[in-house]
GROMACS .gro file of C-alpha atoms in nm:
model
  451
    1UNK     CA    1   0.000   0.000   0.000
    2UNK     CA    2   0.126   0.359  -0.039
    3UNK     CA    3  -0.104   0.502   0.193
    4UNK     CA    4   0.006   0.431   0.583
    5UNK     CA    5  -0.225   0.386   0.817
    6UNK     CA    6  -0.319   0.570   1.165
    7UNK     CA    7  -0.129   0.239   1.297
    8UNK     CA    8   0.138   0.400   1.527
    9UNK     CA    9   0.415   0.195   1.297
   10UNK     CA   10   0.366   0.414   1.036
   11UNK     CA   11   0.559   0.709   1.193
   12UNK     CA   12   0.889   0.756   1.274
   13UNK     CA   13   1.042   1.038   1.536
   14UNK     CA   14   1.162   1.327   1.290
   15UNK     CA   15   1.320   1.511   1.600
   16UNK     CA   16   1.658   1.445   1.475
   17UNK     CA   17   1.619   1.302   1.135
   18UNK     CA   18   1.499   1.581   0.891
   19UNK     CA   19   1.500   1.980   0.914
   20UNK     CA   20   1.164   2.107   0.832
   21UNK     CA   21   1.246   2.422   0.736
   22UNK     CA   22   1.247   2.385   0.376
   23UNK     CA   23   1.479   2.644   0.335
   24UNK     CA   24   1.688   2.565   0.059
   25UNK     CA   25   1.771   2.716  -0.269
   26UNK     CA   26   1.732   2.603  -0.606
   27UNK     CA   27   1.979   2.655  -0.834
   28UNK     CA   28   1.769   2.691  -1.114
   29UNK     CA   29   1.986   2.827  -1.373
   30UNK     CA   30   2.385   2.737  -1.368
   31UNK     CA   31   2.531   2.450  -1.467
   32UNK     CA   32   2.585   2.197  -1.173
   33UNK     CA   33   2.951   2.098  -1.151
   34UNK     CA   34   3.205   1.980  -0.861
   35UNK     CA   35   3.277   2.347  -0.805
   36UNK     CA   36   2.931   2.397  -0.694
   37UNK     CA   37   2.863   2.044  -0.518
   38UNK     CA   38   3.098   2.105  -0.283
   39UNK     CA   39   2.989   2.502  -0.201
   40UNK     CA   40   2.614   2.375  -0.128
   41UNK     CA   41   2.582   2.444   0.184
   42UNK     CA   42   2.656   2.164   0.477
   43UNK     CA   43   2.369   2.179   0.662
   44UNK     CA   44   2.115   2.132   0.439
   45UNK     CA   45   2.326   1.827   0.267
   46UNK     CA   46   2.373   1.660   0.640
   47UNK     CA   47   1.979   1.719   0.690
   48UNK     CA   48   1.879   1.567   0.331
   49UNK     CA   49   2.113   1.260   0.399
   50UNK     CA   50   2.003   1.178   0.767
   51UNK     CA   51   1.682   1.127   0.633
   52UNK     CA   52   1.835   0.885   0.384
   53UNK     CA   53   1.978   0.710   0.638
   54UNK     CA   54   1.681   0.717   0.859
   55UNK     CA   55   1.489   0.567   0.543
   56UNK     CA   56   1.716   0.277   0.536
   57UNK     CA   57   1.573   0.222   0.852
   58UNK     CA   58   1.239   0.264   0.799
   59UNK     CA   59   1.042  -0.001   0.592
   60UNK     CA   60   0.861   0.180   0.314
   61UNK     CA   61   0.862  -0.084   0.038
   62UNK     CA   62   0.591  -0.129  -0.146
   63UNK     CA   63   0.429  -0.485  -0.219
   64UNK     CA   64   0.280  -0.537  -0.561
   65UNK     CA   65   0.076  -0.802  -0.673
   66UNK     CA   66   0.291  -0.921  -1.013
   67UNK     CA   67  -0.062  -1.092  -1.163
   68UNK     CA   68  -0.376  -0.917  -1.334
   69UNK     CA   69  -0.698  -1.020  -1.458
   70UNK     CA   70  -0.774  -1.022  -1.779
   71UNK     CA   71  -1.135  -0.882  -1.880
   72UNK     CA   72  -1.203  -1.288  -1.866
   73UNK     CA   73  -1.101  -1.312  -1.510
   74UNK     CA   74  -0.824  -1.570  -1.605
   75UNK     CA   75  -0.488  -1.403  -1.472
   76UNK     CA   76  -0.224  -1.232  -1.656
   77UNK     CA   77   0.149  -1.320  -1.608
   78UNK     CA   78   0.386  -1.015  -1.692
   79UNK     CA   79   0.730  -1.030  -1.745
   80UNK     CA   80   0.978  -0.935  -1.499
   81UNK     CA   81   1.305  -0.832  -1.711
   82UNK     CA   82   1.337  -0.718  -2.076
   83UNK     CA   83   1.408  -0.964  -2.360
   84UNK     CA   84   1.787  -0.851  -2.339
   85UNK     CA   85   2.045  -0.622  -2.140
   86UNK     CA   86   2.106  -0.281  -2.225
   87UNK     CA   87   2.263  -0.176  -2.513
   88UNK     CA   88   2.552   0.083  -2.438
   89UNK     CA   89   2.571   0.391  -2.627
   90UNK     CA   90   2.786   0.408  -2.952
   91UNK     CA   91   2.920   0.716  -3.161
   92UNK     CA   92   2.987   1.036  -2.988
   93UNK     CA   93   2.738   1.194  -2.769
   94UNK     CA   94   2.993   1.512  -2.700
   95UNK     CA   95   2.998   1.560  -3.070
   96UNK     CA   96   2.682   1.534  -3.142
   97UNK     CA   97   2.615   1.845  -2.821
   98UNK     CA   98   2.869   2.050  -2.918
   99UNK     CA   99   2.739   2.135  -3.279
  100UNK     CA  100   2.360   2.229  -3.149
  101UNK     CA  101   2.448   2.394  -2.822
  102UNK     CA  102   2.166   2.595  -2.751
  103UNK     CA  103   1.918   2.419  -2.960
  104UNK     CA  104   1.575   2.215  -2.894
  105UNK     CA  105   1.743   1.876  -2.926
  106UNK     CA  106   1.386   1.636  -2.953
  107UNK     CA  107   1.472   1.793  -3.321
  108UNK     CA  108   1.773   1.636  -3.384
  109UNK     CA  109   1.816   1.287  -3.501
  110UNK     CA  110   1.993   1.052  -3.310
  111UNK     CA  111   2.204   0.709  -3.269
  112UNK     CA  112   1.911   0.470  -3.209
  113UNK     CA  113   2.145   0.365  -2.911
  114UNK     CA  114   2.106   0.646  -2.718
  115UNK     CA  115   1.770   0.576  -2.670
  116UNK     CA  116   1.577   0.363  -2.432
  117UNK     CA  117   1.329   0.074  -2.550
  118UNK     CA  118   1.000   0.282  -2.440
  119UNK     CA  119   0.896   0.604  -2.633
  120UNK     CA  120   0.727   0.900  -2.533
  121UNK     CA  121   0.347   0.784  -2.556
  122UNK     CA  122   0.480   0.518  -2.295
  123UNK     CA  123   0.610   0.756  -2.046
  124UNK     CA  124   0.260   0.936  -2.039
  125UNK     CA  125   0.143   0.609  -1.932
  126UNK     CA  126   0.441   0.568  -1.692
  127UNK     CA  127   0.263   0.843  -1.498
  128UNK     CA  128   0.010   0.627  -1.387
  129UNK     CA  129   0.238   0.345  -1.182
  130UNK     CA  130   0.086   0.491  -0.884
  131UNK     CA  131  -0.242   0.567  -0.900
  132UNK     CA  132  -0.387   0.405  -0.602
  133UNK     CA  133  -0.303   0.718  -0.432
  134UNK     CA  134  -0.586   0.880  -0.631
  135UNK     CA  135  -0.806   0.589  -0.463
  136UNK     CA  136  -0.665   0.686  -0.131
  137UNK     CA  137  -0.789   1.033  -0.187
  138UNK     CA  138  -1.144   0.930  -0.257
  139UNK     CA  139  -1.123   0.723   0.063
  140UNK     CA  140  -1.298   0.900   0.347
  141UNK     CA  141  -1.079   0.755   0.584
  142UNK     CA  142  -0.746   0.852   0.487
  143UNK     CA  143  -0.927   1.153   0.319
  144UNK     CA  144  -1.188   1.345   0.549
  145UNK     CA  145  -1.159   1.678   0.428
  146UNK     CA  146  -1.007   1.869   0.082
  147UNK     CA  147  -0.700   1.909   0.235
  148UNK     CA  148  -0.643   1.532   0.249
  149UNK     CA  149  -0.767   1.501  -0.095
  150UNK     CA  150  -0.526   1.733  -0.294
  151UNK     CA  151  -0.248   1.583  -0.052
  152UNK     CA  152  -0.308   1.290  -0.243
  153UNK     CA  153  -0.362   1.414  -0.559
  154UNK     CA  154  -0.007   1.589  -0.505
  155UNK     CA  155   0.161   1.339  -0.416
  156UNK     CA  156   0.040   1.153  -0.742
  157UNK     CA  157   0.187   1.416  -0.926
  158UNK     CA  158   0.511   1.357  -0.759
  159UNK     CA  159   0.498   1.020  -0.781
  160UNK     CA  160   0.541   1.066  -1.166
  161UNK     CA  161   0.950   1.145  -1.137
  162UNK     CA  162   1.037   0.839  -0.899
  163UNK     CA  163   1.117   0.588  -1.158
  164UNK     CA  164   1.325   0.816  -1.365
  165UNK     CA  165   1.607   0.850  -1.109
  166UNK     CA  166   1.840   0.583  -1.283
  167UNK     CA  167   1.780   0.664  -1.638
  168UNK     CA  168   2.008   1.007  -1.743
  169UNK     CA  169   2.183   0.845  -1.963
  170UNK     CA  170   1.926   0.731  -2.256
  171UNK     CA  171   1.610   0.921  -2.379
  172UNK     CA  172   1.274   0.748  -2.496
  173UNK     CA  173   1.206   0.718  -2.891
  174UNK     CA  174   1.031   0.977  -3.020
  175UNK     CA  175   0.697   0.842  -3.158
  176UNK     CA  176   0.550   0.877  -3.540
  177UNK     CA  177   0.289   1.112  -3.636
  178UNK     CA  178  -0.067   0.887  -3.553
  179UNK     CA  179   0.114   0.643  -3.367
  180UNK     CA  180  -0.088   0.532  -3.002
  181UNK     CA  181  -0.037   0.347  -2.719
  182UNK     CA  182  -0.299   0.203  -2.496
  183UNK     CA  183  -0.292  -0.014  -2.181
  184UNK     CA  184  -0.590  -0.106  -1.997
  185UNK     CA  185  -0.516  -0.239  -1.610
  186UNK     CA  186  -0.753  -0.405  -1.439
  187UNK     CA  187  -0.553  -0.458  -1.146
  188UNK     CA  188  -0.505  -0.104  -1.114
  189UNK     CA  189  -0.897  -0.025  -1.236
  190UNK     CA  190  -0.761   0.238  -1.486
  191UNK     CA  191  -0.741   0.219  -1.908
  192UNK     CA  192  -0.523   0.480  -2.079
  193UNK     CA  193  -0.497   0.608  -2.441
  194UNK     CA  194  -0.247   0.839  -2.585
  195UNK     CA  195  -0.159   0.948  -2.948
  196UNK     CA  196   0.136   1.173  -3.150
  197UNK     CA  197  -0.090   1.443  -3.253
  198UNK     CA  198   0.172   1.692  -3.345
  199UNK     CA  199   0.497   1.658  -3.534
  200UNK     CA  200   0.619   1.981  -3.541
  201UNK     CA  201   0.611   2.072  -3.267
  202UNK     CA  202   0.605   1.711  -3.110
  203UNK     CA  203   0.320   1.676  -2.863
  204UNK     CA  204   0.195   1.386  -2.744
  205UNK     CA  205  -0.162   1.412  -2.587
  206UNK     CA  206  -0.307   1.137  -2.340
  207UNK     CA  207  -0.613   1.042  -2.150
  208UNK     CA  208  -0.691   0.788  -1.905
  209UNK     CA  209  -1.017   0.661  -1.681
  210UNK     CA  210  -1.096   0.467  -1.371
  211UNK     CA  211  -1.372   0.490  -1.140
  212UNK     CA  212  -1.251   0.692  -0.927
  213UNK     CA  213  -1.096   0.962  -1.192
  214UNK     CA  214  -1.058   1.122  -1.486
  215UNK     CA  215  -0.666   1.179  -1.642
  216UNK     CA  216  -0.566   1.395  -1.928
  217UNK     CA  217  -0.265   1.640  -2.070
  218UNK     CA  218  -0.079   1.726  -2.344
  219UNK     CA  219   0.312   1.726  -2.334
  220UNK     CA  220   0.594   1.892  -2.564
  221UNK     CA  221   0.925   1.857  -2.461
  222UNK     CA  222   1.242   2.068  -2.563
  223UNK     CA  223   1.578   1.989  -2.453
  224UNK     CA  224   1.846   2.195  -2.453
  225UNK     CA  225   2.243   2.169  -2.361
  226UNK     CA  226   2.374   2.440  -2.205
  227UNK     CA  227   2.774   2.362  -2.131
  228UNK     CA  228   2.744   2.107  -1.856
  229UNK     CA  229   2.429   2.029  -1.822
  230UNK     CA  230   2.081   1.933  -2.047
  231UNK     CA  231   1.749   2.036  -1.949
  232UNK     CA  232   1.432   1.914  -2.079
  233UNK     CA  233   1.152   2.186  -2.067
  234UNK     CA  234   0.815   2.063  -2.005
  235UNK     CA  235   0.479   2.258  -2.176
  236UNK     CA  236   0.181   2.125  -2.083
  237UNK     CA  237  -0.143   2.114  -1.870
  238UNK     CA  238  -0.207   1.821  -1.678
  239UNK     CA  239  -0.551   1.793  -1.575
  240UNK     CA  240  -0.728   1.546  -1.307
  241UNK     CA  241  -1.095   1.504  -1.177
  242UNK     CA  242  -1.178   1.312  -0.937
  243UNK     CA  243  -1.516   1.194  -0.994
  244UNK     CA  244  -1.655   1.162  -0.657
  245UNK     CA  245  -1.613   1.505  -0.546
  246UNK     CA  246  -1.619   1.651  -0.898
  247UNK     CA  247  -1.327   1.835  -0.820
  248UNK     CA  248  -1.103   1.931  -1.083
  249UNK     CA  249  -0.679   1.971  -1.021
  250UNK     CA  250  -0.450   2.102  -1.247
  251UNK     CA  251  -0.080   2.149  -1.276
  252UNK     CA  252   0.230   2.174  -1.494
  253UNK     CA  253   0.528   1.981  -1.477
  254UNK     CA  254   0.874   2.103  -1.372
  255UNK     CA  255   1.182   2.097  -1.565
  256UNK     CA  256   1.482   1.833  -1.562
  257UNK     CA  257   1.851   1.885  -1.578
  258UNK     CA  258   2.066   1.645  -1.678
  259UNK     CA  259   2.395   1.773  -1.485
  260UNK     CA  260   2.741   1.675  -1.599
  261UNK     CA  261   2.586   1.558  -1.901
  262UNK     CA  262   2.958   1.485  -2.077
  263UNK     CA  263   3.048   1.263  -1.766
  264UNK     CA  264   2.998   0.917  -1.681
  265UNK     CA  265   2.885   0.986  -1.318
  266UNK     CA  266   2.607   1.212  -1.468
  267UNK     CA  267   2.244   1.231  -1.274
  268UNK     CA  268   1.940   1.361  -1.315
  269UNK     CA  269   1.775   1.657  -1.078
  270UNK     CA  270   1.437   1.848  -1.120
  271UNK     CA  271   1.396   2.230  -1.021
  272UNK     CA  272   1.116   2.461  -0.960
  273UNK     CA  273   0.805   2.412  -0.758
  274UNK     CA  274   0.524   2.142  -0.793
  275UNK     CA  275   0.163   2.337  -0.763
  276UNK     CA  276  -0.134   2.175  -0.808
  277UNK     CA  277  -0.426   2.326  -0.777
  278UNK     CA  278  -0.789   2.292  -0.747
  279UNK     CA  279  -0.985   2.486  -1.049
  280UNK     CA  280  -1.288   2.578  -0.778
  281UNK     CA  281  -1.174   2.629  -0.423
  282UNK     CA  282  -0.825   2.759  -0.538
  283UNK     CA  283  -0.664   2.536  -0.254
  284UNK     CA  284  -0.306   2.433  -0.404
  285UNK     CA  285  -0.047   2.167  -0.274
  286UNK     CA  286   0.308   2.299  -0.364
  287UNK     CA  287   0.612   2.097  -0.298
  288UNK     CA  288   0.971   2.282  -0.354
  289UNK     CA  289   1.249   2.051  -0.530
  290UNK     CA  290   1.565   2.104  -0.336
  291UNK     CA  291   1.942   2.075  -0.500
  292UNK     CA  292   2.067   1.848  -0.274
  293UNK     CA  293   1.965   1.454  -0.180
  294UNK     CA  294   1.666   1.464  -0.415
  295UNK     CA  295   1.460   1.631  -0.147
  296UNK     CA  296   1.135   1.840  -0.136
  297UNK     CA  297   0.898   2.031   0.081
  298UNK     CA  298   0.640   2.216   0.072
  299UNK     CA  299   0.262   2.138   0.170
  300UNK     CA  300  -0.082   2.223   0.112
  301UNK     CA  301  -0.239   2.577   0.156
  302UNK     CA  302  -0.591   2.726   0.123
  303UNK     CA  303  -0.617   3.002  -0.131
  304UNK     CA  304  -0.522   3.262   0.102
  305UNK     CA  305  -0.178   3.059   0.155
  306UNK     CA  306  -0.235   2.928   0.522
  307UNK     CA  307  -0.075   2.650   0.556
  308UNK     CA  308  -0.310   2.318   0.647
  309UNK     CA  309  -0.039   2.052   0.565
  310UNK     CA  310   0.326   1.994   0.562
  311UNK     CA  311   0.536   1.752   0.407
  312UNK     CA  312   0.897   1.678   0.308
  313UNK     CA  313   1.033   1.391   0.183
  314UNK     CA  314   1.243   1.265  -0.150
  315UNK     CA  315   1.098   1.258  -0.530
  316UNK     CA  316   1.281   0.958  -0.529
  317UNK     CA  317   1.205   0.793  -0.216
  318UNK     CA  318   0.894   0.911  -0.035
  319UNK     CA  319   0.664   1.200   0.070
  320UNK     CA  320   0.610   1.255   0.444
  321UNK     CA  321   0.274   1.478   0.633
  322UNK     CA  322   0.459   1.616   0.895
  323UNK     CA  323   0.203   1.554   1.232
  324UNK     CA  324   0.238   1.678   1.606
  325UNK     CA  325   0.554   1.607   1.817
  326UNK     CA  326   0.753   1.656   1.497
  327UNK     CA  327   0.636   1.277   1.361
  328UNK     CA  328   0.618   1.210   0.989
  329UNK     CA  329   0.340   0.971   0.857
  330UNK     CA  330   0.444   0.806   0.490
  331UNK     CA  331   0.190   0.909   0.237
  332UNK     CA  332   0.369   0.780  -0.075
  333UNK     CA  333   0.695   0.559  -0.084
  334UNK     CA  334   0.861   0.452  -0.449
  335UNK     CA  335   0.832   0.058  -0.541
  336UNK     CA  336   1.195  -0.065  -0.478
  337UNK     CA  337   1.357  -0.153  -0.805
  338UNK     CA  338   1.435  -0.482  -0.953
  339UNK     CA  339   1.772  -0.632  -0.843
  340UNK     CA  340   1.905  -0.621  -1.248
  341UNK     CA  341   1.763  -0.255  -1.298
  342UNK     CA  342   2.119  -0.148  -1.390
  343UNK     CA  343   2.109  -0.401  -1.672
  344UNK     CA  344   1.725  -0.331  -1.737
  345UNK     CA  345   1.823   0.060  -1.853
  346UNK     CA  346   1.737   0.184  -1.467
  347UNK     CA  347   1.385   0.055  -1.545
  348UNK     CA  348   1.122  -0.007  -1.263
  349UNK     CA  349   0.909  -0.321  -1.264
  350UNK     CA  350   0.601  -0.125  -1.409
  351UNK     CA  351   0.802   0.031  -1.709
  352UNK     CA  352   0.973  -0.329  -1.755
  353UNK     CA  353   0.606  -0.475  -1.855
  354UNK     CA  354   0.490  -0.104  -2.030
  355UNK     CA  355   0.580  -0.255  -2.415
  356UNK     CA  356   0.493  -0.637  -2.370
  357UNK     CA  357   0.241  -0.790  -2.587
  358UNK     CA  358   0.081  -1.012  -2.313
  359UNK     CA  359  -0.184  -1.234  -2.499
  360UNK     CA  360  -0.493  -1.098  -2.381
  361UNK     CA  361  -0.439  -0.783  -2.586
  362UNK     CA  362  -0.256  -0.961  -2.905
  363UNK     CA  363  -0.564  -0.954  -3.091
  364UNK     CA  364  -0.756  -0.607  -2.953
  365UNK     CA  365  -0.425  -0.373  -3.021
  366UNK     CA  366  -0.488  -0.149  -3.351
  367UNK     CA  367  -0.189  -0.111  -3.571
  368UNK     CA  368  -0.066   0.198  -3.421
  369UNK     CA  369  -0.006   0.064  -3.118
  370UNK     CA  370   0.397   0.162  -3.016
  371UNK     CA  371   0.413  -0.209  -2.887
  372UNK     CA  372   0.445  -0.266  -3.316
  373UNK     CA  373   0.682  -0.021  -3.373
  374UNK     CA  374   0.972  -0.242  -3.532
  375UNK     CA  375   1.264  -0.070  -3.466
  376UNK     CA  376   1.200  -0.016  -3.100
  377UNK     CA  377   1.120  -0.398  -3.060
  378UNK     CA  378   1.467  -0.514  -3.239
  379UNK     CA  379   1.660  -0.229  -2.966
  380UNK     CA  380   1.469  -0.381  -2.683
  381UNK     CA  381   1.545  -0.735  -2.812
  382UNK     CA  382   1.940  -0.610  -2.841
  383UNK     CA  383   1.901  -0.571  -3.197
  384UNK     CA  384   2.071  -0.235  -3.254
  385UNK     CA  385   2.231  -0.261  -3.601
  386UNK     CA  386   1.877  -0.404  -3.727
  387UNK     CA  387   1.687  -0.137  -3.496
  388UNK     CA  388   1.920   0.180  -3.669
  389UNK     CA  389   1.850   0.053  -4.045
  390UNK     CA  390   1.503   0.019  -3.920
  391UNK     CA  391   1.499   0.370  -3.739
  392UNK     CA  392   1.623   0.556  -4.057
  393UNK     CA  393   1.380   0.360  -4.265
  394UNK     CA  394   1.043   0.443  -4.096
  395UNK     CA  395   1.225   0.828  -4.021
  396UNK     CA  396   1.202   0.837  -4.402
  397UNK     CA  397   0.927   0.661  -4.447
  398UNK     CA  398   0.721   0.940  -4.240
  399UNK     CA  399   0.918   1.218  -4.445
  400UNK     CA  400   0.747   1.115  -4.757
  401UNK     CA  401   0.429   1.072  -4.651
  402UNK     CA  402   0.405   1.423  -4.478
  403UNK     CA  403   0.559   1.587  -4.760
  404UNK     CA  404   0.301   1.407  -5.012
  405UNK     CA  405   0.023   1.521  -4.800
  406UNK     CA  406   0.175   1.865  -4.782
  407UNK     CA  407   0.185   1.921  -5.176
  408UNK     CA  408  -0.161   1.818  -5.177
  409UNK     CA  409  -0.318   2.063  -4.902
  410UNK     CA  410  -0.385   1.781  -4.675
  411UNK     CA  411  -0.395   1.892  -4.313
  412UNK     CA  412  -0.329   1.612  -4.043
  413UNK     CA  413  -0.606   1.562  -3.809
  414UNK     CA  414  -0.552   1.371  -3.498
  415UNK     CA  415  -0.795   1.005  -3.471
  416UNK     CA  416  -0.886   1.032  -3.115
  417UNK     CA  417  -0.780   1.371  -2.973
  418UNK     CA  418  -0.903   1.739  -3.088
  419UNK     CA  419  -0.775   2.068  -3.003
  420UNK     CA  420  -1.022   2.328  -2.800
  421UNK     CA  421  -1.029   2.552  -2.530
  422UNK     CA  422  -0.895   2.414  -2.219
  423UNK     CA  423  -1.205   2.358  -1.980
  424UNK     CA  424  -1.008   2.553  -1.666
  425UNK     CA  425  -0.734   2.784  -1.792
  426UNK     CA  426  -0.846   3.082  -1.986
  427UNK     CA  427  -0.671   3.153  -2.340
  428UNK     CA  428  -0.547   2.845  -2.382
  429UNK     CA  429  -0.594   2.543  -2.609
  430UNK     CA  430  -0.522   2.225  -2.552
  431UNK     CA  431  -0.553   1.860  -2.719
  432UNK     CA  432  -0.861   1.663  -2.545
  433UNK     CA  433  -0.980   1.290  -2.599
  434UNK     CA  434  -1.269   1.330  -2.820
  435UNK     CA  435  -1.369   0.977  -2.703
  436UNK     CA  436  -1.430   0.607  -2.936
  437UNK     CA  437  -1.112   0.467  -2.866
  438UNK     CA  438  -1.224   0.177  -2.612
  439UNK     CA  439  -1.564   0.185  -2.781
  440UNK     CA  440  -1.353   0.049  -3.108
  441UNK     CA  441  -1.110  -0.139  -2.987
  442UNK     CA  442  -1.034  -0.483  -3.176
  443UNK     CA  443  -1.178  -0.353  -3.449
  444UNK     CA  444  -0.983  -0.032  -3.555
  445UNK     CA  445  -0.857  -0.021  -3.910
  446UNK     CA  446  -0.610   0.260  -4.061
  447UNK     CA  447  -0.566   0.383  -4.412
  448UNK     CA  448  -0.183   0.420  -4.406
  449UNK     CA  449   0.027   0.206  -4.229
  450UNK     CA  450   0.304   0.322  -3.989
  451UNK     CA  451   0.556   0.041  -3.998
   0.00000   0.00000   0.00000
């Protein structure tokens, strides 16, 4: 479970674990180097690392059920490891930076081995590993009043960076024009949809469903390399209702850096400030991303910014509601990794099964489905000669067709998303599920083929 309970075991003293200030800066814009590693200051470092020690002694491991139903009942048994071990990176990455400093990089073509065997549609859906904390806050027990409620929902939108903290050294593949990805959980009561509905500039637009919510956004990344370091700037809106309360959150997400991006002992950090709020009472949870140990803190405030909850913790690790007598009460702890993650390209257990063809959905997946994408499945089975000729062929492939439907004043309309007016923020639009996907499924045909 991620949510503790009001067992006394699911506290530990904080007294001399954890400062609560929250105090620390972010070093938003310079590149992250020794130099400045070593000039952080000491206090906040020792604070950030005692409760990394403290977690070590704290269980927060989360047990997950490894089988799922199928929509027959009959179990489903996912994989635990990827087809083959990661493929290390060939050619020149430094080269390759040094001739576009300073431009948007998700434009530049690159060695098929610098990428990762999931693509961007998948990491939408990669969002969504822990969203029984949206469950928790429609629970009136662990959720009696809004406060409670956009705790949760904030910590689900936290919970989005924790399995990224082994992977700065690949990126995802960047998806075709039309291409989708679906993956409907039964174990975790949620389906999800998302489609490439934009190719310049690349956006990839999602939506997903359960009975306790409602999930949507629409995502363009640009990365850039500044000297030492690569950042990948988000744009987007994600949106969340939870249907119960018909309460509607929304938030953007904050930037990565890739720091001592020419280096083997490179990692990944996030800076800014998490807010999520929600669109009626104007009651916002907002977490601060430190620059040292991975940690946050922040809490939630009413719309006149009085403070009902606090919380620190790690977007790594866990997220703590700070409670009387300085005790902290686990609200959301990461799923520990598998013991071959290095091996698995620093993938978690959830993004390990995220492009397996289990046979339940062999027969219901359209052809646009990612999980067909050929040269992604020759990289993930260690295929990466076969996967590059492959790459360059369906690159072209997509060239042509665009270009042919250029000359002939064709427009490209997404299948199942549209672009309108965002339903909460004002002068903006956005791309929205127009709806038909799961309505169709098993039975969806396309004119032209991807592959």
């Amino acid at each position: 479970m991620t949510a503790s309970t009001k067992d006394d075991d699911s506290f530990y003293d904080a007294e001399d674990g954890f400062s609560l200030s929250g105090e620390d800066e972010i070093n938003s814009g310079d590149d992250v180097d020794e130099a400045e590693d070593s000039s952080e200051d000491s206090e906040s470092i020792n604070d950030a690392q005692d409760l990394n020690n403290k977690m070590n002694e704290y269980d927060v491991v989360i047990k997950r059920n490894m089988n799922s139903k199928t929509e027959s009942g009959k179990p489903v048994e996912r994989r635990t490891k990827l087809p083959a071990k990661t493929v290390p990176n060939a050619g020149s990455f430094l080269s390759i930076i040094r001739k576009n400093i300073g431009k948007d990089l998700s434009r530049i073509s690159m060695p098929v081995t610098f990428n990762e065997p999931i693509n961007l549609l998948q990491k939408l859906c990669e969002e969504l590993e822990y969203s029984e904390l949206l469950k928790n806050a429609c629970d009136e027990t662990l959720s009696p009043t809004q406060y409670e409620r956009l705790m949760y929902v904030g910590a689900f939108a936290l919970s989005a960076y924790a399995g990224t903290i082994h992977r700065a050294v690949k990126k995802p593949f960047n998806p075709l024009l039309g291409e989708t990805y679906e993956n409907i959980r039964e174990d975790k009561g949620f389906r999800f949809i998302s489609e490439k509905v934009s190719h310049h500039p690349p956006i990839m637009a999602c939506y997903a469903e359960s009975d306790d919510f409602i999930f949507f956004q629409d995502n363009n990344i640009k990365t850039k390399y500044w000297g030492n370091s690569m950042e990948c700037i988000n744009n987007g809106i994600v949106h969340l209702i939870l249907k119960k309360y018909n309460e509607h959150y929304t938030w953007e997400k904050v930037n990565s850096v890739i720091c001592k991006a020419m280096y083997a002992n490179r990692y990944l950090e996030y800076r800014g400030e998490l807010k999520v709020t929600e669109a009626t009472s104007g009651d916002y949870f907002n977490l601060k991303f430190q620059s040292s140990k991975n940690g946050v803190s922040g809490g939630v405030f009413t719309s006149k910014k009085k403070q009902m909850i606090q919380l620190v913790g790690n977007w790594d690790k866990v997220l703590f509601k700070v409670e009387p007598q300085n005790k902290l009460e686990s609200i959301w702890s990461a799923n520990t990794f598998p013991p071959n993650f290095e091996d698995q390209y620093g993938f978690g257990q959830f993004t390990v099964e995220l492009n397996e063809i289990t046979p339940d959905i062999k027969d219901k997946l359209p052809p646009t489905d990612t999980r067909f994408r050929p040269d992604q499945r020759l990289y993930e089975d260690g295929k990466a000669d076969e996967a590059s000729s492959e790459k360059e062929r369906l690159e072209q492939r997509q060239r042509e067709y665009l270009k042919e439907r250029e000359l002939k004043g064709i427009p490209w309309k997404p299948r199942w998303f549209e672009y309108k007016d965002d339903p909460i923020v004002r002068g903006v639009k956005t791309y929205q599920y127009k709806g038909g996907y799961f309505e169709q499924r098993g039975n969806i045909t396309v004119d032209h083929t991807l592959w």
